[in-house]
Structure formats: structure tokens, C-alpha cells
GROMACS .gro file of C-alpha atoms in nm:
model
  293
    1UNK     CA    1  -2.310  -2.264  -1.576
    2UNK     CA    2  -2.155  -2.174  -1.269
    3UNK     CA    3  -1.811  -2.278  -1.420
    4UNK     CA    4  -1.844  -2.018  -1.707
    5UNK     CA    5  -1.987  -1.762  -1.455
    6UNK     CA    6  -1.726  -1.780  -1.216
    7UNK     CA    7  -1.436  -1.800  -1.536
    8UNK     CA    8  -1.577  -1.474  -1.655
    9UNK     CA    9  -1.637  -1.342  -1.277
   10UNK     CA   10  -1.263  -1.424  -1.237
   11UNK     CA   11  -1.139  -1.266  -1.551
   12UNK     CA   12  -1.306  -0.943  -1.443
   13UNK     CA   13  -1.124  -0.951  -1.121
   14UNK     CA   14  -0.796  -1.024  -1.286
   15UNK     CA   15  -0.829  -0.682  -1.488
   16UNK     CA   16  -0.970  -0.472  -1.204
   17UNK     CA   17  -0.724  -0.566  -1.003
   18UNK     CA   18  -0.381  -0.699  -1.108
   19UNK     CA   19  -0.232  -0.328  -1.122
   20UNK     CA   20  -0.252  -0.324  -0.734
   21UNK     CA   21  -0.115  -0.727  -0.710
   22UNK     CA   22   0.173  -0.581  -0.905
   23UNK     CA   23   0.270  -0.301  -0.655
   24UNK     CA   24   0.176  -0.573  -0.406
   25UNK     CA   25   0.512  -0.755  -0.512
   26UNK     CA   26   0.723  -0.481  -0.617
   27UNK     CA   27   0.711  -0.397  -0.228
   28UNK     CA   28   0.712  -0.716  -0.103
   29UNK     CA   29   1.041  -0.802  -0.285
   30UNK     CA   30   1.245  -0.456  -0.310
   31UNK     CA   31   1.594  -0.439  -0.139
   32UNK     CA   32   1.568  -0.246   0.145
   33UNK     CA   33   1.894  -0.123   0.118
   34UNK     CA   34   1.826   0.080  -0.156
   35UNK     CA   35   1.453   0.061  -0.186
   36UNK     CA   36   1.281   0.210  -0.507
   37UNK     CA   37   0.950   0.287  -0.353
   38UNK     CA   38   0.827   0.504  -0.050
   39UNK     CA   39   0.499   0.325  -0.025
   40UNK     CA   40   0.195   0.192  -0.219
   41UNK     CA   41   0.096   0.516  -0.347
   42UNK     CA   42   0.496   0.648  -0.476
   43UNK     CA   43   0.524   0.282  -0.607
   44UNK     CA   44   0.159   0.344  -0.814
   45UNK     CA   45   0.294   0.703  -0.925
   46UNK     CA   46   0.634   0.582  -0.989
   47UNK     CA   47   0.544   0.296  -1.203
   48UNK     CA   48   0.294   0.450  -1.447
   49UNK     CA   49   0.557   0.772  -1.454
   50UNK     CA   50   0.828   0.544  -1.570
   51UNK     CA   51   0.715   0.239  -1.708
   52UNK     CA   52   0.347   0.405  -1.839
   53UNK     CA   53   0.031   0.246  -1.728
   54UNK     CA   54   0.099  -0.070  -1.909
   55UNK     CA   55   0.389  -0.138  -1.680
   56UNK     CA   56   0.058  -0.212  -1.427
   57UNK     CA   57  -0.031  -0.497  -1.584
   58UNK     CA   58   0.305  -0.694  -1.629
   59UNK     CA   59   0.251  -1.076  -1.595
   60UNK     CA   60  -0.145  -1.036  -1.662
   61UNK     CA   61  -0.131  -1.286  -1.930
   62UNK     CA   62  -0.050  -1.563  -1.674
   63UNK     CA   63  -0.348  -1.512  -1.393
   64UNK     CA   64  -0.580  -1.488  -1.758
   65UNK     CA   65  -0.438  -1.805  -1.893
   66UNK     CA   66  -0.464  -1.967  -1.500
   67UNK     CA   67  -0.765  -1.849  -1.443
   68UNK     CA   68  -1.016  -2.133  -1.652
   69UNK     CA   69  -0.800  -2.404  -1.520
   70UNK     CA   70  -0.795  -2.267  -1.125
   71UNK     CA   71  -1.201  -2.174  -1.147
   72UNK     CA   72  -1.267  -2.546  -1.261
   73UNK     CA   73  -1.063  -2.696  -0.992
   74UNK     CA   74  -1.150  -2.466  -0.743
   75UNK     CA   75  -1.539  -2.518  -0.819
   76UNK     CA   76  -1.538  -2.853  -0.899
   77UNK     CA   77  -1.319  -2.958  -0.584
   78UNK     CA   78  -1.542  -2.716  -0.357
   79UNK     CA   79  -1.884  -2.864  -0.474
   80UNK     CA   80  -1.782  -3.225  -0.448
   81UNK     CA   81  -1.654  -3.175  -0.145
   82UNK     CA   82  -1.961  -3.029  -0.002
   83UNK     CA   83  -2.173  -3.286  -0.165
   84UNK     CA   84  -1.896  -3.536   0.044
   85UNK     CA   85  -2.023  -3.353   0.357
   86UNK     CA   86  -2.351  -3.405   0.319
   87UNK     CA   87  -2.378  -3.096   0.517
   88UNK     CA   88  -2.425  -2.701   0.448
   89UNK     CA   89  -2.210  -2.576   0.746
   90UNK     CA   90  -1.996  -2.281   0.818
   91UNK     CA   91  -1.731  -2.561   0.921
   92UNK     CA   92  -1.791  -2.786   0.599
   93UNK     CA   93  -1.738  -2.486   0.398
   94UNK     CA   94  -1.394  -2.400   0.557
   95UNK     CA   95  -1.333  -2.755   0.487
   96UNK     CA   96  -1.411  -2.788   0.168
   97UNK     CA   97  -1.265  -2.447   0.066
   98UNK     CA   98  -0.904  -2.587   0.181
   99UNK     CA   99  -0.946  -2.889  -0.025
  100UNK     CA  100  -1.005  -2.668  -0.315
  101UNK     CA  101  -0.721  -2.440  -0.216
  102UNK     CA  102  -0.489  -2.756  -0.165
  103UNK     CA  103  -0.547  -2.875  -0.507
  104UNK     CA  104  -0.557  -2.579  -0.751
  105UNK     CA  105  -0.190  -2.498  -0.584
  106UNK     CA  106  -0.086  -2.764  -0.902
  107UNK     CA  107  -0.167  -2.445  -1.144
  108UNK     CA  108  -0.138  -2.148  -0.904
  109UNK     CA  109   0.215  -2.200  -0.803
  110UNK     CA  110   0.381  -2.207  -1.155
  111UNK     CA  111   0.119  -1.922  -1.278
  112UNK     CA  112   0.213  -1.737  -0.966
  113UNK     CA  113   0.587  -1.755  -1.064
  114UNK     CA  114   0.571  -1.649  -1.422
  115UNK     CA  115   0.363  -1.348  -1.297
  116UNK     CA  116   0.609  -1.239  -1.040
  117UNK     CA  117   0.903  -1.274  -1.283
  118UNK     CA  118   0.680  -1.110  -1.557
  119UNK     CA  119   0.597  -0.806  -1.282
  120UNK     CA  120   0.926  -0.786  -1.184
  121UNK     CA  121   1.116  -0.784  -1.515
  122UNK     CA  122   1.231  -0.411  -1.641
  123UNK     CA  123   1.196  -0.234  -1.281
  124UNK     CA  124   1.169   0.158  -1.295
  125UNK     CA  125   1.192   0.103  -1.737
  126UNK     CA  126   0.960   0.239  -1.972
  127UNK     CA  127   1.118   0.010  -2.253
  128UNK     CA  128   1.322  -0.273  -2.105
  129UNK     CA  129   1.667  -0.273  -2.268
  130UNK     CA  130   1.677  -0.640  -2.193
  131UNK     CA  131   1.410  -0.846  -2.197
  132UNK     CA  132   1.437  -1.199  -1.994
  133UNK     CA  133   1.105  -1.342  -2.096
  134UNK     CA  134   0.901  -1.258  -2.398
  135UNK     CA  135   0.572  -1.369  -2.201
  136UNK     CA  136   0.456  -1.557  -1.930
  137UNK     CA  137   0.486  -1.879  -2.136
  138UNK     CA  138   0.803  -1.832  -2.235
  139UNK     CA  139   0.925  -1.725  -1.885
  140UNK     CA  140   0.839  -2.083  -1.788
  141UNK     CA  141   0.949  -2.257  -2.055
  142UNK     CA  142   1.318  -2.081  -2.022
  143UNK     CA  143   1.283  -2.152  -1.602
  144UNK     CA  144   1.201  -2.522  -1.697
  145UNK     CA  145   1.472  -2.568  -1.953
  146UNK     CA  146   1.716  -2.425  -1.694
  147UNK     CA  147   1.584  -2.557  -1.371
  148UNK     CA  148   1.344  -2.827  -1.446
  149UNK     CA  149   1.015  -2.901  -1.313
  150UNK     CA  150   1.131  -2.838  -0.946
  151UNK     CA  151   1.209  -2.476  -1.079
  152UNK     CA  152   0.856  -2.415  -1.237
  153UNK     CA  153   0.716  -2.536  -0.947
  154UNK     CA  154   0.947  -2.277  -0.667
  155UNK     CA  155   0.739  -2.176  -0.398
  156UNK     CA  156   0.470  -2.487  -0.405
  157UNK     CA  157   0.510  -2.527  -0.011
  158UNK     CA  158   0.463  -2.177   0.045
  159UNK     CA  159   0.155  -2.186  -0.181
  160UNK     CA  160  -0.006  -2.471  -0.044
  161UNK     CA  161   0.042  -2.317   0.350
  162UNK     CA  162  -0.106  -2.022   0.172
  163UNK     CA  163  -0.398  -2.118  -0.031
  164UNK     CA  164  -0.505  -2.403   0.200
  165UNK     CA  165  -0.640  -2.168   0.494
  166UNK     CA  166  -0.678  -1.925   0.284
  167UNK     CA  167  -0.930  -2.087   0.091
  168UNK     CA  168  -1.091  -2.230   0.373
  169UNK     CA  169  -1.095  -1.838   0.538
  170UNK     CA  170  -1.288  -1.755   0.262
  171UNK     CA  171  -1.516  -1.997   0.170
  172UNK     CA  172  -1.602  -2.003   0.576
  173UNK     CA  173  -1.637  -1.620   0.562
  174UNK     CA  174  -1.832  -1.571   0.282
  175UNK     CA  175  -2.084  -1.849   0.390
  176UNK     CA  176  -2.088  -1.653   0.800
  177UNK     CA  177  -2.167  -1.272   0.627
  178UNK     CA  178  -2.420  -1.414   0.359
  179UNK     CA  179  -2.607  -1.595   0.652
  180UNK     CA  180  -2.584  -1.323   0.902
  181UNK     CA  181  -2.700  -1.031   0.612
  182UNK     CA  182  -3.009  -1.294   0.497
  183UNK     CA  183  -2.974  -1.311   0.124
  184UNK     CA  184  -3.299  -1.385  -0.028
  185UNK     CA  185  -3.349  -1.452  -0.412
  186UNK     CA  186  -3.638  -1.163  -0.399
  187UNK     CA  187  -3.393  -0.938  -0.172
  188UNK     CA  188  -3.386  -0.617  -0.347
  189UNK     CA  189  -3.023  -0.560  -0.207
  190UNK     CA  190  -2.909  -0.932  -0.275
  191UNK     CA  191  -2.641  -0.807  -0.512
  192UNK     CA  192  -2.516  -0.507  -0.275
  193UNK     CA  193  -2.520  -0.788  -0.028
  194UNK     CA  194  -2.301  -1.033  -0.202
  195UNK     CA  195  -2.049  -0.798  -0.278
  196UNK     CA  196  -2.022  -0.680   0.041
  197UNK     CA  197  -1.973  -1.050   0.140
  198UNK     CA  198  -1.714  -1.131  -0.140
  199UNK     CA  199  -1.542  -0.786  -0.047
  200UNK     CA  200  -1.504  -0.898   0.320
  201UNK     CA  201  -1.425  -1.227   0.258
  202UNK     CA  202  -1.116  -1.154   0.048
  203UNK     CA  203  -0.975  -0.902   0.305
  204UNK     CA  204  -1.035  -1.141   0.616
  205UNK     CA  205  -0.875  -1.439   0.324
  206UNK     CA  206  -0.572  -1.242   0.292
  207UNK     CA  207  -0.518  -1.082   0.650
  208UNK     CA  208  -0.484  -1.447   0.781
  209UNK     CA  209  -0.174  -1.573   0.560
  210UNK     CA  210  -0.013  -1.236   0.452
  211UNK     CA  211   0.296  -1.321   0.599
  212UNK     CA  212   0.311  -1.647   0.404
  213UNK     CA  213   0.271  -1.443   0.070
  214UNK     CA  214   0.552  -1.161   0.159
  215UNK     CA  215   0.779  -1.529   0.223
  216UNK     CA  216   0.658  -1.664  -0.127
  217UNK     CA  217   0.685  -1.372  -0.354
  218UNK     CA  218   1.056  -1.362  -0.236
  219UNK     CA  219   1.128  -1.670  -0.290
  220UNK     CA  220   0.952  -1.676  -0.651
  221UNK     CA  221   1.148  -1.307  -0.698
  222UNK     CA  222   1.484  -1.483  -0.565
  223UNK     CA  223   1.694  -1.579  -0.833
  224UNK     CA  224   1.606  -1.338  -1.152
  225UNK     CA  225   1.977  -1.174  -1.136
  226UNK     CA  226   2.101  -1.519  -1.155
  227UNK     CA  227   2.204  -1.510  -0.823
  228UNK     CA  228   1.952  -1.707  -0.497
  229UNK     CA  229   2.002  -1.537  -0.200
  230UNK     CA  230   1.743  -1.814  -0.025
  231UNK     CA  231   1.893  -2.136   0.019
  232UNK     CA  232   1.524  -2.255   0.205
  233UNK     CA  233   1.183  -2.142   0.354
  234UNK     CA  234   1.358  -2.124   0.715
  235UNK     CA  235   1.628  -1.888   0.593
  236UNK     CA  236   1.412  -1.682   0.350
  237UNK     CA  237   1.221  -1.577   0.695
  238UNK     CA  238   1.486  -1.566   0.862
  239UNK     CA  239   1.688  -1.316   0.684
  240UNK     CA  240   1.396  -1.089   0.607
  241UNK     CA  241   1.333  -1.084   1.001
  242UNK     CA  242   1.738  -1.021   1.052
  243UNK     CA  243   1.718  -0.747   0.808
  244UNK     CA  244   1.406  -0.563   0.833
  245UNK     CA  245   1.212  -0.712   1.147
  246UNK     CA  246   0.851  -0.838   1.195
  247UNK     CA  247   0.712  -0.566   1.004
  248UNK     CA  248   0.849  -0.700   0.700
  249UNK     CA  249   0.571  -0.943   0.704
  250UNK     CA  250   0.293  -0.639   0.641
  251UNK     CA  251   0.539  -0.526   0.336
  252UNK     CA  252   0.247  -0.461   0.065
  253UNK     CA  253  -0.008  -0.529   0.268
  254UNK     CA  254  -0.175  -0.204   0.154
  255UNK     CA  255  -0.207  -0.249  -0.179
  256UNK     CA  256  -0.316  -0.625  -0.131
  257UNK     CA  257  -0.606  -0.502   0.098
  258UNK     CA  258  -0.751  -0.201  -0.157
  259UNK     CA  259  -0.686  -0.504  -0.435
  260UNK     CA  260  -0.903  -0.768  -0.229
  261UNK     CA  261  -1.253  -0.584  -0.188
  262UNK     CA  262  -1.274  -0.427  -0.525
  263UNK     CA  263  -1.161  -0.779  -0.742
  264UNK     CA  264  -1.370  -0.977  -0.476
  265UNK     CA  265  -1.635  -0.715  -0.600
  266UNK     CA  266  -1.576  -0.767  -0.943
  267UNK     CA  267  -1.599  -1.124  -0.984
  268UNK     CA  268  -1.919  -1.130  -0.778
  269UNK     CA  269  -2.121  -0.914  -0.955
  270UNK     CA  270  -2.034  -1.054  -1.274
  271UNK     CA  271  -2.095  -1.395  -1.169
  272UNK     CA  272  -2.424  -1.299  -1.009
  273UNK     CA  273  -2.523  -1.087  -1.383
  274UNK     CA  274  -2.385  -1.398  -1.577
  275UNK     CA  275  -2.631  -1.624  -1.324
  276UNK     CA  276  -2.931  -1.408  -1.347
  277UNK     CA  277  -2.838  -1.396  -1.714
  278UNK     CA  278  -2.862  -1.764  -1.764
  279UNK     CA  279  -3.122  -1.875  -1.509
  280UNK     CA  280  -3.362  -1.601  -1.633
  281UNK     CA  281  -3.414  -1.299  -1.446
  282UNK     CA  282  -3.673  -1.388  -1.273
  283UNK     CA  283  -3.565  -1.711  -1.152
  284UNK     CA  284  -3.228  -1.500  -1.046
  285UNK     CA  285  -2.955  -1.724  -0.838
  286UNK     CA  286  -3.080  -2.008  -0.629
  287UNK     CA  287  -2.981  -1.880  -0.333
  288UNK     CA  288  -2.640  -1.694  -0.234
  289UNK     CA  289  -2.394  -2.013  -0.280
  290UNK     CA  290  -2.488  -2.053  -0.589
  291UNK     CA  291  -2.288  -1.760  -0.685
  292UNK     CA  292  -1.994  -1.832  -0.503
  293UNK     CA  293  -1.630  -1.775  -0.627
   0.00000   0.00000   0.00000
């Protein structure tokens, strides 16, 4: 049950907040030569003004299709892991939440790279004149027919330096807030409480391997002129730096950080419903890892 919980949990976090991952990259990978956007707020009003609101939501069939695959490996990886331990601890948690991270990188990393072409395609267009890719499924079957599986799979070592300590960031700081705010089955603010936790963990998730996404989402963006400007990891990072300094590394950080508490959010309190749901509402969640994403 907490499979289907956390698929629909995840789903609900996908729609709330994929408009903001999309500005997220749009900024992260715009030339700064001749940069489209001001900001996250310009990019927002600049999208829906010339691309409507659906332009938002480009690539959100990928993260949807993803998401069962990821929330099974990412649950099932976690738990075993923990069961491995032996031990509930804030450090076994870390660990086991970079195991999970590690693994599910096999799905994330080609999802991740149809959604960035998908977000990407038709830039400042309300009706693309010319369409690359019909959908996400066809953006990687025409990226595998032309580049093979080491193209569907550009950006893996990026993903795996990402999700790895991310994952374990999360997992670790979920488990330190929910002990720390005492979340008790009969706690009348349990669900406030979680969300708070899942909100907090997300930011603190993402604000310790930003700089690793920035580096992926231009190397996943490289390439859709038919042109690679990267030849590497070492000289992606080091041409941003060249051109646009350290701060290039917070590019979208804005919009990732307004995405991460409201998603985290999200998924939690539809988990936690879908739990209470199941278990019976007065038997509620077991306690506050049972409704972890």
C-alpha cells in the first residue's frame, strides 16, 4: 500500500509542481548572451504570455510515465535497505536514501532528458512551427536511433552525483524534523507536521547539489540545435564558470526552491490521505515513516 500511496503522492507533486521545474531549466540553460528571461517571475509571465499556460507543463508526460517505475525503486530499495540495517537511525536513513537515489538514476536520467528536451522545445512559441519530438517517447526513441543508448542515457554521472546525496539529504532530513517535531499517530497536527517535514526536506535536498543540477540540465539541453558545445563534465563547468562565474551555479535556484516545499507538500498529504484511507481512519499511519516519499 505504501507503493500505490506514494505513486499517487508523487503524481500529485508532478502536477503541482512541474510548471516551476520548467522555468527551473529554461534559466538554468538560456544563453547569457542574449538571455530570454529577467528572472523566475518574467520567465513565469513570459511563458504563459507566449506559449499559454500549457507551455508550463512541457515534458510532463515523462516525470508521469517515470514516476511508478522511480516510486517502486525508490521504496523498495529504501525499505530493504533499512531492513539491511537492522537499525532506525538518522545515519541509516541517509544511507539507505543514497542507495535508493543510486539506483532509480537507471529511470531518472533518460526521463530527466526527454523532459528537458520536451521543456525546452518551441522557446518563446505559442505554436511551435517545428516540432522535434511529438512526445516524450518519441523524443527518446529519435535520441536513441541517432545516438544510441549512451545518448538516452546523457547526463547519468551527473545524475547519480546528484540523486545519491541528494537522496540521502532527504531521507536523513525528513527522519531529523519528524523526530525533533514528535509525530504521534493521535497528534492532532501530525499531517501539518509531515508536511512541514517533507517541505523542509526537499529544500535542504536540493540546496546541497544545486550546482550539480545547473551542470546536468546543460548538458541534457546541449545538443538540441544539433550542435554540443560540451565536449565533458570538466568543460561543461568550466565554461559556465569562464562565462558567467560562480553564480551561475544558483541559475534557477528560485524557482527550484518555491517548487520543492509545495510538491514535497503535495505528495505528503496525499500519501498520508491515501494511508489513512487504506489503514482505516482510525488506525491512521503507523507512525511518521510509514508515510515517507
Amino acid at each position: 500500500m505504501d507503493f500505490v500511496a506514494g505513486c499517487i503522492g508523487g503524481a500529485a507533486g508532478v502536477l503541482v509542481g512541474h510548471p516551476f521545474d520548467t522555468v527551473k531549466v529554461r534559466l538554468q540553460v538560456q544563453s547569457i548572451d542574449k538571455p530570454l528571461y529577467r528572472g523566475t517571475f518574467h520567465c513565469f509571465q513570459s511563458i504563459i504570455r507566449q506559449e499559454s499556460v500549457f507551455g508550463l507543463y512541457k515534458g510532463i508526460g515523462s516525470p508521469m510515465m517515470g514516476l511508478t517505475f522511480i516510486n517502486a525503486i525508490v521504496f523498495g530499495v529504501q525499505g530493504n535497505t533499512m531492513r539491511l540495517l537492522g537499525h532506525d537511525t538518522p545515519t541509516n536513513q541517509f544511507l539507505a536514501g543514497a542507495a535508493a537515489g543510486a539506483i532509480q538514476c537507471v529511470i531518472c536520467c533518460p526521463m530527466e532528458l526527454a523532459k528537458t528536451r520536451m521543456q525546452m522545445q518551441g522557446t518563446g512559441e505559442k505554436k511551435s512551427s517545428r516540432k522535434l519530438y511529438k512526445n516524450s517517447l518519441d523524443c527518446l526513441a529519435r535520441i536513441y536511433n541517432r545516438e544510441g543508448l549512451w545518448g538516452v542515457n546523457r547526463g547519468m554521472v551527473t545524475t547519480l552525483i546528484r540523486e545519491t546525496p541528494g537522496f540521502g539529504v532527504y531521507f536523513l532530513a525528513y527522519d531529523v524534523l519528524t523526530r525533533s517535531l514528535g509525530c504521534e499517530p493521535d497528534d492532532r497536527y501530525m499531517i501539518p507536521k509531515l508536511l512541514f517535514a517533507g517541505g523542509m526536506a526537499g529544500i535542504a535536498s536540493w540546496l546541497s547539489t544545486y550546482p550539480v543540477d545547473v551542470i546536468k540540465s546543460r548538458l541534457q539541453a546541449d545538443g538540441i540545435g544539433g550542435v554540443n558545445q560540451y565536449s565533458s563534465i570538466a568543460d561543461c563547468v568550466r565554461q559556465s564558470v569562464r562565462r558567467e562565474g560562480y553564480m551561475v551555479f544558483t541559475r534557477g535556484l528560485t524557482s527550484t526552491l518555491l517548487r520543492a516545499f509545495p510538491v514535497n507538500a503535495a505528495t505528503f498529504a496525499t500519501v498520508t490521505l491515501v494511508l489513512m484511507y487504506a489503514r482505516g481512519t482510525e488506525e491512521g499511519p503507523q507512525d511518521c515513516e510509514s508515510s515517507h516519499l
